[in-house]
mmCIF file of C-alpha atoms in Angstrom:
data_model
loop_
_atom_site.group_PDB
_atom_site.id
_atom_site.type_symbol
_atom_site.label_atom_id
_atom_site.label_comp_id
_atom_site.label_asym_id
_atom_site.label_seq_id
_atom_site.Cartn_x
_atom_site.Cartn_y
_atom_site.Cartn_z
ATOM 1 C CA MET A 1 -0.177 -0.013 0.043
ATOM 2 C CA PHE A 2 1.390 3.394 -0.853
ATOM 3 C CA PHE A 3 0.477 6.818 -1.431
ATOM 4 C CA ILE A 4 0.233 9.374 -4.436
ATOM 5 C CA PHE A 5 -0.496 12.959 -4.354
ATOM 6 C CA SER A 6 -2.374 14.133 -7.195
ATOM 7 C CA CYS A 7 -5.960 15.487 -8.146
ATOM 8 C CA THR A 8 -7.874 18.335 -6.752
ATOM 9 C CA ASN A 9 -8.964 20.897 -4.457
ATOM 10 C CA ASP A 10 -12.624 20.370 -3.641
ATOM 11 C CA ASN A 11 -14.740 20.838 -0.457
ATOM 12 C CA HIS A 12 -16.103 17.434 -1.555
ATOM 13 C CA ASN A 13 -12.774 15.783 -1.001
ATOM 14 C CA ALA A 14 -11.382 13.981 2.292
ATOM 15 C CA GLN A 15 -8.695 16.108 3.782
ATOM 16 C CA ASN A 16 -5.849 15.777 5.817
ATOM 17 C CA ASP A 17 -6.734 13.194 8.850
ATOM 18 C CA LEU A 18 -7.261 10.247 6.602
ATOM 19 C CA ILE A 19 -8.923 7.148 8.227
ATOM 20 C CA LEU A 20 -8.643 4.087 6.096
ATOM 21 C CA PRO A 21 -12.037 1.669 6.273
ATOM 22 C CA GLY A 22 -10.999 -1.842 7.358
ATOM 23 C CA HIS A 23 -11.830 -3.456 4.300
ATOM 24 C CA ILE A 24 -9.470 -1.033 2.316
ATOM 25 C CA GLN A 25 -6.660 -1.537 4.806
ATOM 26 C CA GLU A 26 -6.768 -4.971 3.992
ATOM 27 C CA LEU A 27 -6.344 -4.866 0.329
ATOM 28 C CA GLN A 28 -2.881 -5.822 -1.173
ATOM 29 C CA ASN A 29 -1.388 -3.757 -4.028
ATOM 30 C CA LEU A 30 -3.525 -0.540 -2.992
ATOM 31 C CA LYS A 31 -2.805 2.912 -4.242
ATOM 32 C CA ILE A 32 -4.197 5.696 -2.205
ATOM 33 C CA ILE A 33 -4.330 8.890 -3.893
ATOM 34 C CA SER A 34 -4.368 11.941 -2.101
ATOM 35 C CA THR A 35 -7.062 14.938 -3.287
ATOM 36 C CA GLU A 36 -5.264 17.917 -2.257
ATOM 37 C CA HIS A 37 -2.755 19.408 -4.063
ATOM 38 C CA GLN A 38 -2.582 18.814 -7.996
ATOM 39 C CA VAL A 39 -4.964 20.109 -10.331
ATOM 40 C CA PRO A 40 -5.087 18.114 -13.538
ATOM 41 C CA ASP A 41 -6.114 18.954 -16.953
ATOM 42 C CA THR A 42 -9.749 19.773 -17.535
ATOM 43 C CA VAL A 43 -11.936 18.908 -20.502
ATOM 44 C CA GLU A 44 -14.185 20.622 -22.684
ATOM 45 C CA LEU A 45 -17.014 18.880 -25.015
ATOM 46 C CA PHE A 46 -17.991 20.528 -28.089
ATOM 47 C CA ARG A 47 -21.486 19.358 -29.614
ATOM 48 C CA GLU A 48 -20.532 18.133 -33.427
ATOM 49 C CA VAL A 49 -23.106 15.899 -34.784
ATOM 50 C CA ASN A 50 -26.369 14.256 -34.065
ATOM 51 C CA PHE A 51 -27.546 10.641 -34.920
ATOM 52 C CA GLU A 52 -31.179 10.943 -35.222
ATOM 53 C CA SER A 53 -34.177 10.245 -37.776
ATOM 54 C CA SER A 54 -33.955 12.423 -40.639
ATOM 55 C CA GLU A 55 -35.338 12.721 -44.381
ATOM 56 C CA ASP A 56 -32.815 9.978 -45.181
ATOM 57 C CA VAL A 57 -33.960 7.450 -42.545
ATOM 58 C CA PHE A 58 -36.626 6.875 -39.501
ATOM 59 C CA LEU A 59 -35.569 5.383 -36.088
ATOM 60 C CA ASP A 60 -38.436 3.120 -35.856
ATOM 61 C CA GLY A 61 -38.403 2.705 -31.706
ATOM 62 C CA TYR A 62 -36.306 3.962 -28.659
ATOM 63 C CA ILE A 63 -32.538 4.175 -28.839
ATOM 64 C CA ASN A 64 -31.092 1.683 -26.345
ATOM 65 C CA ARG A 65 -27.572 0.749 -27.307
ATOM 66 C CA ILE A 66 -24.594 2.292 -29.414
ATOM 67 C CA ALA A 67 -21.275 1.182 -30.617
ATOM 68 C CA ILE A 68 -18.706 2.808 -32.388
ATOM 69 C CA ASP A 69 -16.140 1.196 -34.819
ATOM 70 C CA ASP A 70 -12.337 2.131 -35.733
ATOM 71 C CA ASN A 71 -13.652 4.244 -38.830
ATOM 72 C CA GLU A 72 -15.783 6.426 -36.229
ATOM 73 C CA ARG A 73 -19.094 4.732 -37.717
ATOM 74 C CA VAL A 74 -21.742 4.872 -35.131
ATOM 75 C CA TYR A 75 -24.327 2.022 -34.606
ATOM 76 C CA VAL A 76 -27.360 2.712 -33.216
ATOM 77 C CA GLY A 77 -29.627 0.082 -31.491
ATOM 78 C CA VAL A 78 -33.289 1.118 -31.897
ATOM 79 C CA SER A 79 -36.262 -1.072 -30.636
ATOM 80 C CA ARG A 80 -39.880 -1.255 -29.572
ATOM 81 C CA MET A 81 -42.553 -3.972 -29.275
ATOM 82 C CA GLY A 82 -42.420 -5.593 -32.777
ATOM 83 C CA GLN A 83 -39.668 -3.743 -33.993
ATOM 84 C CA ALA A 84 -35.632 -3.761 -33.737
ATOM 85 C CA SER A 85 -32.943 -2.830 -35.843
ATOM 86 C CA VAL A 86 -29.360 -1.180 -35.629
ATOM 87 C CA TYR A 87 -29.056 1.909 -37.759
ATOM 88 C CA VAL A 88 -25.492 2.549 -39.213
ATOM 89 C CA PHE A 89 -24.218 5.841 -39.528
ATOM 90 C CA ARG A 90 -21.064 7.830 -41.030
ATOM 91 C CA GLU A 91 -18.979 9.791 -38.734
ATOM 92 C CA ASN A 92 -20.638 13.070 -40.137
ATOM 93 C CA GLY A 93 -24.208 11.734 -39.172
ATOM 94 C CA LYS A 94 -25.047 10.505 -42.712
ATOM 95 C CA PHE A 95 -27.026 7.124 -42.524
ATOM 96 C CA ILE A 96 -25.550 4.047 -44.408
ATOM 97 C CA THR A 97 -27.776 1.016 -43.893
ATOM 98 C CA LYS A 98 -29.762 -1.048 -41.544
ATOM 99 C CA ILE A 99 -28.237 -4.521 -39.574
ATOM 100 C CA GLY A 100 -30.734 -7.007 -38.882
ATOM 101 C CA ARG A 101 -34.360 -7.168 -38.235
ATOM 102 C CA TYR A 102 -37.188 -8.195 -35.806
ATOM 103 C CA GLY A 103 -37.761 -11.786 -35.762
ATOM 104 C CA ARG A 104 -36.603 -15.129 -34.587
ATOM 105 C CA GLY A 105 -34.729 -16.526 -37.499
ATOM 106 C CA PRO A 106 -31.019 -16.501 -38.337
ATOM 107 C CA GLY A 107 -29.677 -13.015 -37.858
ATOM 108 C CA GLU A 108 -33.012 -11.775 -36.388
ATOM 109 C CA PHE A 109 -33.596 -10.505 -32.766
ATOM 110 C CA GLU A 110 -36.409 -9.067 -30.654
ATOM 111 C CA ASN A 111 -34.577 -6.466 -28.742
ATOM 112 C CA ILE A 112 -31.161 -5.058 -28.399
ATOM 113 C CA ARG A 113 -29.654 -5.545 -24.994
ATOM 114 C CA SER A 114 -26.068 -5.292 -25.626
ATOM 115 C CA MET A 115 -23.683 -4.605 -28.567
ATOM 116 C CA ASP A 116 -19.458 -4.765 -28.991
ATOM 117 C CA ILE A 117 -17.448 -4.407 -32.012
ATOM 118 C CA VAL A 118 -14.157 -6.386 -32.233
ATOM 119 C CA ASN A 119 -12.174 -7.304 -35.612
ATOM 120 C CA ASN A 120 -14.587 -5.881 -37.827
ATOM 121 C CA LYS A 121 -17.476 -8.018 -36.281
ATOM 122 C CA LEU A 122 -20.497 -6.597 -34.550
ATOM 123 C CA PHE A 123 -21.676 -8.747 -31.676
ATOM 124 C CA LEU A 124 -25.250 -8.078 -30.976
ATOM 125 C CA PHE A 125 -27.115 -9.578 -27.892
ATOM 126 C CA CYS A 126 -31.028 -10.182 -27.654
ATOM 127 C CA SER A 127 -32.196 -10.717 -23.914
ATOM 128 C CA SER A 128 -35.576 -12.231 -24.954
ATOM 129 C CA LEU A 129 -34.041 -14.797 -27.240
ATOM 130 C CA GLN A 130 -31.236 -15.453 -25.280
ATOM 131 C CA LYS A 131 -29.046 -14.923 -28.577
ATOM 132 C CA VAL A 132 -26.040 -13.426 -29.795
ATOM 133 C CA SER A 133 -25.953 -12.537 -33.653
ATOM 134 C CA ILE A 134 -22.502 -11.791 -35.242
ATOM 135 C CA TYR A 135 -22.404 -9.496 -38.302
ATOM 136 C CA SER A 136 -19.647 -8.344 -40.642
ATOM 137 C CA ILE A 137 -19.171 -4.692 -40.432
ATOM 138 C CA GLU A 138 -17.157 -4.818 -43.736
ATOM 139 C CA ASP A 139 -20.309 -5.440 -45.956
ATOM 140 C CA PHE A 140 -22.970 -5.905 -42.864
ATOM 141 C CA SER A 141 -23.821 -9.491 -43.487
ATOM 142 C CA HIS A 142 -24.698 -11.940 -40.965
ATOM 143 C CA ILE A 143 -22.192 -14.350 -39.859
ATOM 144 C CA ARG A 144 -23.698 -16.662 -37.479
ATOM 145 C CA ASP A 145 -25.588 -16.752 -34.337
ATOM 146 C CA VAL A 146 -24.988 -18.344 -30.871
ATOM 147 C CA VAL A 147 -27.790 -19.240 -28.890
ATOM 148 C CA ILE A 148 -27.376 -19.591 -25.064
ATOM 149 C CA ARG A 149 -28.220 -22.725 -23.441
ATOM 150 C CA ASN A 150 -30.659 -22.708 -20.465
ATOM 151 C CA VAL A 151 -29.190 -26.020 -19.465
ATOM 152 C CA ILE A 152 -25.594 -25.810 -18.403
ATOM 153 C CA GLU A 153 -23.158 -28.595 -18.018
ATOM 154 C CA ASN A 154 -23.023 -28.417 -14.417
ATOM 155 C CA GLN A 155 -26.491 -29.516 -13.490
ATOM 156 C CA SER A 156 -25.605 -28.974 -10.013
ATOM 157 C CA ASP A 157 -25.211 -25.315 -10.219
ATOM 158 C CA SER A 158 -28.743 -24.169 -9.061
ATOM 159 C CA LEU A 159 -28.101 -20.414 -9.024
ATOM 160 C CA ILE A 160 -26.982 -20.330 -12.774
ATOM 161 C CA ASN A 161 -30.098 -22.027 -14.071
ATOM 162 C CA ARG A 162 -32.090 -18.747 -11.974
ATOM 163 C CA LEU A 163 -30.108 -16.324 -13.789
ATOM 164 C CA ARG A 164 -30.409 -14.931 -17.256
ATOM 165 C CA VAL A 165 -27.824 -13.239 -19.458
ATOM 166 C CA ASP A 166 -28.205 -9.660 -20.113
ATOM 167 C CA ARG A 167 -24.924 -8.285 -21.225
ATOM 168 C CA LEU A 168 -22.073 -9.233 -23.059
ATOM 169 C CA PHE A 169 -18.201 -8.096 -23.563
ATOM 170 C CA VAL A 170 -15.817 -9.179 -26.101
ATOM 171 C CA THR A 171 -12.405 -9.137 -25.904
ATOM 172 C CA ASP A 172 -9.751 -8.686 -28.579
ATOM 173 C CA ASP A 173 -9.301 -12.160 -29.308
ATOM 174 C CA GLU A 174 -13.065 -12.738 -29.556
ATOM 175 C CA THR A 175 -13.566 -14.391 -26.223
ATOM 176 C CA VAL A 176 -17.302 -13.455 -25.255
ATOM 177 C CA ILE A 177 -17.795 -12.685 -21.631
ATOM 178 C CA VAL A 178 -21.424 -12.418 -20.350
ATOM 179 C CA ARG A 179 -22.969 -10.942 -17.245
ATOM 180 C CA LEU A 180 -25.965 -12.950 -15.597
ATOM 181 C CA LYS A 181 -28.481 -11.703 -13.358
ATOM 182 C CA THR A 182 -32.310 -12.201 -12.553
ATOM 183 C CA LEU A 183 -34.430 -10.410 -14.963
ATOM 184 C CA ALA A 184 -37.644 -10.992 -12.593
ATOM 185 C CA ILE A 185 -37.614 -9.006 -9.275
ATOM 186 C CA TYR A 186 -38.653 -11.179 -6.308
ATOM 187 C CA SER A 187 -37.925 -11.160 -2.521
ATOM 188 C CA GLY A 188 -35.161 -13.498 -2.622
ATOM 189 C CA ALA A 189 -31.454 -13.421 -2.260
ATOM 190 C CA ASP A 190 -30.265 -14.001 -5.885
ATOM 191 C CA GLU A 191 -31.622 -10.914 -7.073
ATOM 192 C CA ARG A 192 -29.037 -9.065 -5.873
ATOM 193 C CA THR A 193 -25.990 -11.288 -7.712
ATOM 194 C CA MET A 194 -24.234 -10.574 -11.034
ATOM 195 C CA LEU A 195 -22.453 -13.468 -12.267
ATOM 196 C CA TYR A 196 -19.411 -12.925 -15.102
ATOM 197 C CA ARG A 197 -18.465 -16.240 -17.080
ATOM 198 C CA LYS A 198 -17.133 -17.196 -20.381
ATOM 199 C CA LEU A 199 -19.444 -18.212 -23.327
ATOM 200 C CA LYS A 200 -18.210 -21.013 -25.811
ATOM 201 C CA ASN A 201 -18.763 -21.232 -29.140
ATOM 202 C CA ASP A 202 -21.418 -23.921 -28.731
ATOM 203 C CA GLY A 203 -23.769 -21.731 -26.623
ATOM 204 C CA TYR A 204 -22.733 -23.289 -23.033
ATOM 205 C CA LEU A 205 -21.133 -21.274 -20.309
ATOM 206 C CA GLU A 206 -18.053 -22.190 -18.632
ATOM 207 C CA SER A 207 -18.884 -23.751 -15.250
ATOM 208 C CA GLU A 208 -16.305 -21.430 -13.434
ATOM 209 C CA ASN A 209 -17.427 -17.909 -12.450
ATOM 210 C CA LEU A 210 -14.724 -15.143 -13.372
ATOM 211 C CA LEU A 211 -16.535 -12.727 -11.011
ATOM 212 C CA LYS A 212 -19.661 -12.450 -8.569
ATOM 213 C CA LYS A 213 -20.691 -9.292 -7.416
ATOM 214 C CA GLU A 214 -23.745 -8.017 -5.617
ATOM 215 C CA ARG A 215 -26.185 -5.838 -7.780
ATOM 216 C CA PHE A 216 -28.260 -3.567 -5.506
ATOM 217 C CA LYS A 217 -30.807 -3.329 -2.496
ATOM 218 C CA LEU A 218 -34.486 -3.398 -3.585
ATOM 219 C CA TYR A 219 -37.063 -1.878 -1.445
ATOM 220 C CA PHE A 220 -40.396 -4.176 -0.802
ATOM 221 C CA PRO A 221 -43.814 -2.921 -0.248
ATOM 222 C CA VAL A 222 -45.466 -3.212 2.833
ATOM 223 C CA ASN A 223 -48.388 -5.322 1.342
ATOM 224 C CA GLU A 224 -47.625 -7.580 -1.482
ATOM 225 C CA GLY A 225 -49.403 -6.652 -4.448
ATOM 226 C CA THR A 226 -49.668 -2.808 -3.844
ATOM 227 C CA ASP A 227 -46.128 -1.858 -5.318
ATOM 228 C CA VAL A 228 -43.442 -3.482 -7.344
ATOM 229 C CA PRO A 229 -40.090 -3.793 -5.554
ATOM 230 C CA PHE A 230 -37.919 -0.656 -6.310
ATOM 231 C CA THR A 231 -34.610 1.125 -5.982
ATOM 232 C CA MET A 232 -33.851 4.668 -5.123
ATOM 233 C CA PRO A 233 -31.555 7.238 -6.582
ATOM 234 C CA PHE A 234 -29.375 7.007 -3.784
ATOM 235 C CA THR A 235 -29.146 3.153 -3.906
ATOM 236 C CA ARG A 236 -25.554 1.552 -3.979
ATOM 237 C CA SER A 237 -24.721 -0.746 -6.767
ATOM 238 C CA SER A 238 -21.784 -2.601 -8.352
ATOM 239 C CA LEU A 239 -20.279 -1.188 -11.335
ATOM 240 C CA VAL A 240 -18.297 -3.530 -13.829
ATOM 241 C CA THR A 241 -16.319 -2.581 -17.003
ATOM 242 C CA MET A 242 -13.714 -4.563 -19.073
ATOM 243 C CA THR A 243 -10.705 -3.790 -21.166
ATOM 244 C CA LYS A 244 -10.547 -5.336 -24.647
ATOM 245 C CA GLY A 245 -7.615 -7.489 -23.039
ATOM 246 C CA GLY A 246 -10.012 -9.015 -20.814
ATOM 247 C CA HIS A 247 -8.965 -7.235 -17.366
ATOM 248 C CA PHE A 248 -12.228 -6.327 -15.070
ATOM 249 C CA PHE A 249 -12.364 -3.161 -13.385
ATOM 250 C CA THR A 250 -14.807 -3.035 -10.756
ATOM 251 C CA ASN A 251 -16.269 -0.341 -8.241
ATOM 252 C CA GLN A 252 -18.893 -0.338 -5.358
ATOM 253 C CA THR A 253 -20.390 2.976 -5.482
ATOM 254 C CA GLU A 254 -20.445 3.785 -1.943
ATOM 255 C CA GLU A 255 -16.693 4.896 -2.306
ATOM 256 C CA PHE A 256 -14.116 5.908 -5.040
ATOM 257 C CA LEU A 257 -12.516 2.379 -4.934
ATOM 258 C CA VAL A 258 -11.389 0.716 -8.235
ATOM 259 C CA LYS A 259 -10.228 -2.923 -8.142
ATOM 260 C CA GLU A 260 -8.626 -4.718 -10.987
ATOM 261 C CA TYR A 261 -8.763 -8.319 -11.901
ATOM 262 C CA ASP A 262 -7.122 -10.424 -14.754
ATOM 263 C CA GLY A 263 -8.982 -12.369 -17.231
ATOM 264 C CA GLU A 264 -9.501 -15.203 -14.892
ATOM 265 C CA GLY A 265 -10.932 -13.082 -12.129
ATOM 266 C CA ASN A 266 -7.900 -13.075 -9.988
ATOM 267 C CA TYR A 267 -7.383 -9.751 -7.976
ATOM 268 C CA GLN A 268 -4.570 -7.731 -9.098
ATOM 269 C CA ARG A 269 -4.554 -4.344 -7.764
ATOM 270 C CA ALA A 270 -6.736 -1.429 -6.692
ATOM 271 C CA PHE A 271 -6.616 2.584 -6.316
ATOM 272 C CA TYR A 272 -8.716 4.746 -4.038
ATOM 273 C CA TYR A 273 -9.643 8.187 -3.852
ATOM 274 C CA PRO A 274 -10.660 9.270 -0.553
ATOM 275 C CA MET A 275 -13.858 11.594 -1.319
ATOM 276 C CA LEU A 276 -16.513 12.542 1.094
ATOM 277 C CA ASN A 277 -20.117 11.266 0.346
ATOM 278 C CA ALA A 278 -22.539 14.290 -0.378
ATOM 279 C CA PRO A 279 -25.158 14.555 2.473
ATOM 280 C CA LEU A 280 -28.457 13.066 1.883
ATOM 281 C CA ASN A 281 -31.962 14.586 2.847
ATOM 282 C CA MET A 282 -35.051 12.257 2.677
ATOM 283 C CA ARG A 283 -37.219 15.175 2.576
ATOM 284 C CA ASP A 284 -36.159 16.017 -0.703
ATOM 285 C CA PHE A 285 -38.009 13.134 -2.155
ATOM 286 C CA ASP A 286 -41.649 13.304 -2.890
ATOM 287 C CA LEU A 287 -42.786 9.740 -2.762
ATOM 288 C CA ARG A 288 -46.425 8.429 -3.185
ATOM 289 C CA LYS A 289 -48.102 6.918 -0.141
ATOM 290 C CA GLU A 290 -47.304 3.411 -0.774
ATOM 291 C CA ARG A 291 -43.555 4.099 -1.565
ATOM 292 C CA GLN A 292 -42.896 6.235 1.577
ATOM 293 C CA ARG A 293 -44.621 3.307 3.597
ATOM 294 C CA ALA A 294 -42.343 0.779 2.025
ATOM 295 C CA ILE A 295 -39.116 3.085 2.886
ATOM 296 C CA ASP A 296 -40.212 3.674 6.266
ATOM 297 C CA GLN A 297 -39.461 -0.003 6.896
ATOM 298 C CA TYR A 298 -35.661 0.300 6.220
ATOM 299 C CA GLU A 299 -32.856 2.465 7.766
ATOM 300 C CA MET A 300 -31.986 5.085 5.246
ATOM 301 C CA PRO A 301 -28.036 6.098 4.478
ATOM 302 C CA GLU A 302 -27.256 9.393 5.601
ATOM 303 C CA SER A 303 -25.396 10.234 2.384
ATOM 304 C CA TRP A 304 -25.389 9.687 -1.384
ATOM 305 C CA PRO A 305 -22.936 7.180 -2.757
ATOM 306 C CA VAL A 306 -19.832 8.833 -4.095
ATOM 307 C CA VAL A 307 -19.588 7.090 -7.625
ATOM 308 C CA HIS A 308 -22.461 7.679 -10.354
ATOM 309 C CA THR A 309 -21.047 5.518 -13.313
ATOM 310 C CA LEU A 310 -17.946 3.884 -14.642
ATOM 311 C CA GLU A 311 -17.180 3.970 -18.515
ATOM 312 C CA MET A 312 -14.243 2.293 -20.175
ATOM 313 C CA ASP A 313 -12.991 3.750 -23.572
ATOM 314 C CA ASN A 314 -11.369 2.264 -26.538
ATOM 315 C CA LYS A 315 -7.970 3.460 -25.177
ATOM 316 C CA GLY A 316 -8.477 1.765 -21.882
ATOM 317 C CA ARG A 317 -8.687 4.723 -19.882
ATOM 318 C CA MET A 318 -11.608 5.034 -17.304
ATOM 319 C CA TRP A 319 -14.153 7.662 -17.222
ATOM 320 C CA ILE A 320 -15.836 7.798 -13.618
ATOM 321 C CA ALA A 321 -18.654 10.055 -12.861
ATOM 322 C CA SER A 322 -18.890 11.083 -9.151
ATOM 323 C CA ILE A 323 -22.116 12.452 -7.234
ATOM 324 C CA SER A 324 -21.469 15.905 -5.879
ATOM 325 C CA GLU A 325 -23.147 18.154 -3.658
ATOM 326 C CA ASN A 326 -24.643 19.806 -6.453
ATOM 327 C CA ASP A 327 -28.277 18.133 -7.467
ATOM 328 C CA SER A 328 -27.778 19.186 -11.285
ATOM 329 C CA THR A 329 -24.237 18.327 -11.511
ATOM 330 C CA TYR A 330 -21.726 15.197 -11.836
ATOM 331 C CA LEU A 331 -18.130 15.492 -11.410
ATOM 332 C CA TRP A 332 -16.320 13.443 -14.122
ATOM 333 C CA HIS A 333 -12.799 11.846 -13.593
ATOM 334 C CA LEU A 334 -10.626 10.751 -16.531
ATOM 335 C CA VAL A 335 -8.250 8.100 -14.982
ATOM 336 C CA ASN A 336 -5.894 5.582 -16.456
ATOM 337 C CA GLN A 337 -5.672 1.916 -15.201
ATOM 338 C CA GLN A 338 -3.068 2.831 -12.595
ATOM 339 C CA GLY A 339 -5.488 5.242 -11.070
ATOM 340 C CA GLU A 340 -3.744 8.549 -12.133
ATOM 341 C CA MET A 341 -5.912 11.514 -12.778
ATOM 342 C CA LEU A 342 -5.632 12.599 -16.171
ATOM 343 C CA ALA A 343 -8.353 15.342 -16.461
ATOM 344 C CA ARG A 344 -11.543 16.595 -14.496
ATOM 345 C CA PHE A 345 -14.627 18.123 -15.734
ATOM 346 C CA GLN A 346 -18.317 18.796 -14.619
ATOM 347 C CA LEU A 347 -21.311 17.759 -17.015
ATOM 348 C CA PRO A 348 -25.177 18.451 -16.114
ATOM 349 C CA GLY A 349 -27.092 15.323 -14.491
ATOM 350 C CA ASN A 350 -29.730 15.090 -12.082
ATOM 351 C CA ARG A 351 -28.683 12.761 -9.296
ATOM 352 C CA SER A 352 -32.350 12.542 -8.205
ATOM 353 C CA SER A 353 -33.196 10.823 -11.104
ATOM 354 C CA ARG A 354 -30.606 8.278 -11.020
ATOM 355 C CA ASN A 355 -31.587 4.718 -11.989
ATOM 356 C CA VAL A 356 -29.251 2.025 -10.921
ATOM 357 C CA MET A 357 -31.220 -0.856 -12.584
ATOM 358 C CA SER A 358 -29.727 0.413 -15.894
ATOM 359 C CA GLU A 359 -26.427 2.020 -16.978
ATOM 360 C CA PRO A 360 -26.401 5.509 -18.684
ATOM 361 C CA LEU A 361 -26.172 5.448 -22.202
ATOM 362 C CA ILE A 362 -22.331 6.708 -22.600
ATOM 363 C CA ARG A 363 -19.494 5.735 -24.603
ATOM 364 C CA VAL A 364 -16.153 7.224 -25.154
ATOM 365 C CA HIS A 365 -14.353 6.382 -28.352
ATOM 366 C CA ASN A 366 -10.778 8.244 -29.240
ATOM 367 C CA ASN A 367 -11.524 11.898 -28.783
ATOM 368 C CA TYR A 368 -15.188 11.946 -28.905
ATOM 369 C CA PHE A 369 -17.656 11.592 -26.080
ATOM 370 C CA TYR A 370 -21.143 10.102 -27.098
ATOM 371 C CA THR A 371 -24.503 10.242 -25.207
ATOM 372 C CA ARG A 372 -27.997 9.908 -25.611
ATOM 373 C CA GLU A 373 -30.415 12.743 -25.667
ATOM 374 C CA VAL A 374 -34.018 12.271 -24.871
ATOM 375 C CA ASN A 375 -37.066 14.793 -24.695
ATOM 376 C CA GLN A 376 -40.477 12.865 -25.066
ATOM 377 C CA GLN A 377 -42.234 16.043 -25.116
ATOM 378 C CA ASP A 378 -40.336 17.394 -28.079
ATOM 379 C CA GLY A 379 -40.137 13.948 -29.828
ATOM 380 C CA ILE A 380 -36.224 14.098 -29.424
ATOM 381 C CA ASP A 381 -34.416 10.827 -29.251
ATOM 382 C CA ARG A 382 -30.905 10.769 -30.708
ATOM 383 C CA ILE A 383 -27.242 10.243 -30.166
ATOM 384 C CA VAL A 384 -24.990 13.293 -29.971
ATOM 385 C CA LYS A 385 -21.443 13.317 -30.768
ATOM 386 C CA HIS A 386 -18.983 15.604 -28.610
ATOM 387 C CA LYS A 387 -15.612 16.385 -29.704
ATOM 388 C CA ILE A 388 -13.380 16.103 -26.491
ATOM 389 C CA GLU A 389 -10.755 18.946 -26.034
ATOM 390 C CA PHE A 390 -8.263 18.785 -23.315
ATOM 391 C CA ILE A 391 -7.272 21.956 -21.630
ATOM 392 C CA GLU A 392 -3.950 22.330 -20.141
ATOM 393 C CA ARG A 393 -3.740 23.733 -16.382
#
């Protein structure tokens, strides 16, 4: 365990008298990074291109996934009831073509739960069919499908048979890693579990877990049937991302602690930024009667989690958004895999609207920052591409 001095002057950061929690003191290969002295470069985002419906194309549904290839072409996953396609755009926003269509046949899918691009191939995962469809991005043709088996080779593994794949990661050598979790919400222990396993070419899962993480806490209604279990914006959760080399980086949002695991799930190292949690006031939430009664059953935290989201870019850098004391702003930190702070900047965001059940739709590729912009009242649903400019301090 050792200390590095870097980062920012900020009244939201822990100061001199640092007392490490016990679980952090026990970590091996831990880098603790002071938050007092050095101010890193900052970032400015300049809006450049929108990817959306136009005279050339109509995006028939709601945007739910994006991917970007090495030519900066943007793949926008769009779906609704009875409709699903991937819309491909040039880097300047000009529509090229569509990939796939709604259905249950070869190369067809019912929804788009996850997408990744590796070696000129688009890997698309449909959760309802539990199927991975693979396409060429050279001629946009369908290559093959891999249907994930509901029955695994190790029949004694009862937990795995109660979980469903909901996301995929693909490494540079085209190893497919899948995340499994329960899709149904019920009052059992397993709804809090996420497993990460390798997917074989025949659709079977490897028998060993690479990682096992807790998802989040659910609040259950007082009387069953009066409401569904729910999370709150301040709910703590586990975040997991991967490098193209197959290493995992994880965070439990209560604190700015990032752990690295190798491709087999073995712990490697960690870095920690001591940051104070923003205070939480439950009077700021206007809950309907049923939810307030449900909340009253539980002991509420006194603060917000520290981390909002964690995104890995194509260069292996992490873009980590932390929750500030300002309800309308997230503080973003760009760090490398050793934990060194490269840049810091602020972006608008409403912490009171956080939904820990789904990840924010954000991608960073080369020097561009892609976000989803939605305004249902005005009929806006689009991907916005921002140019990233680093400003020296």
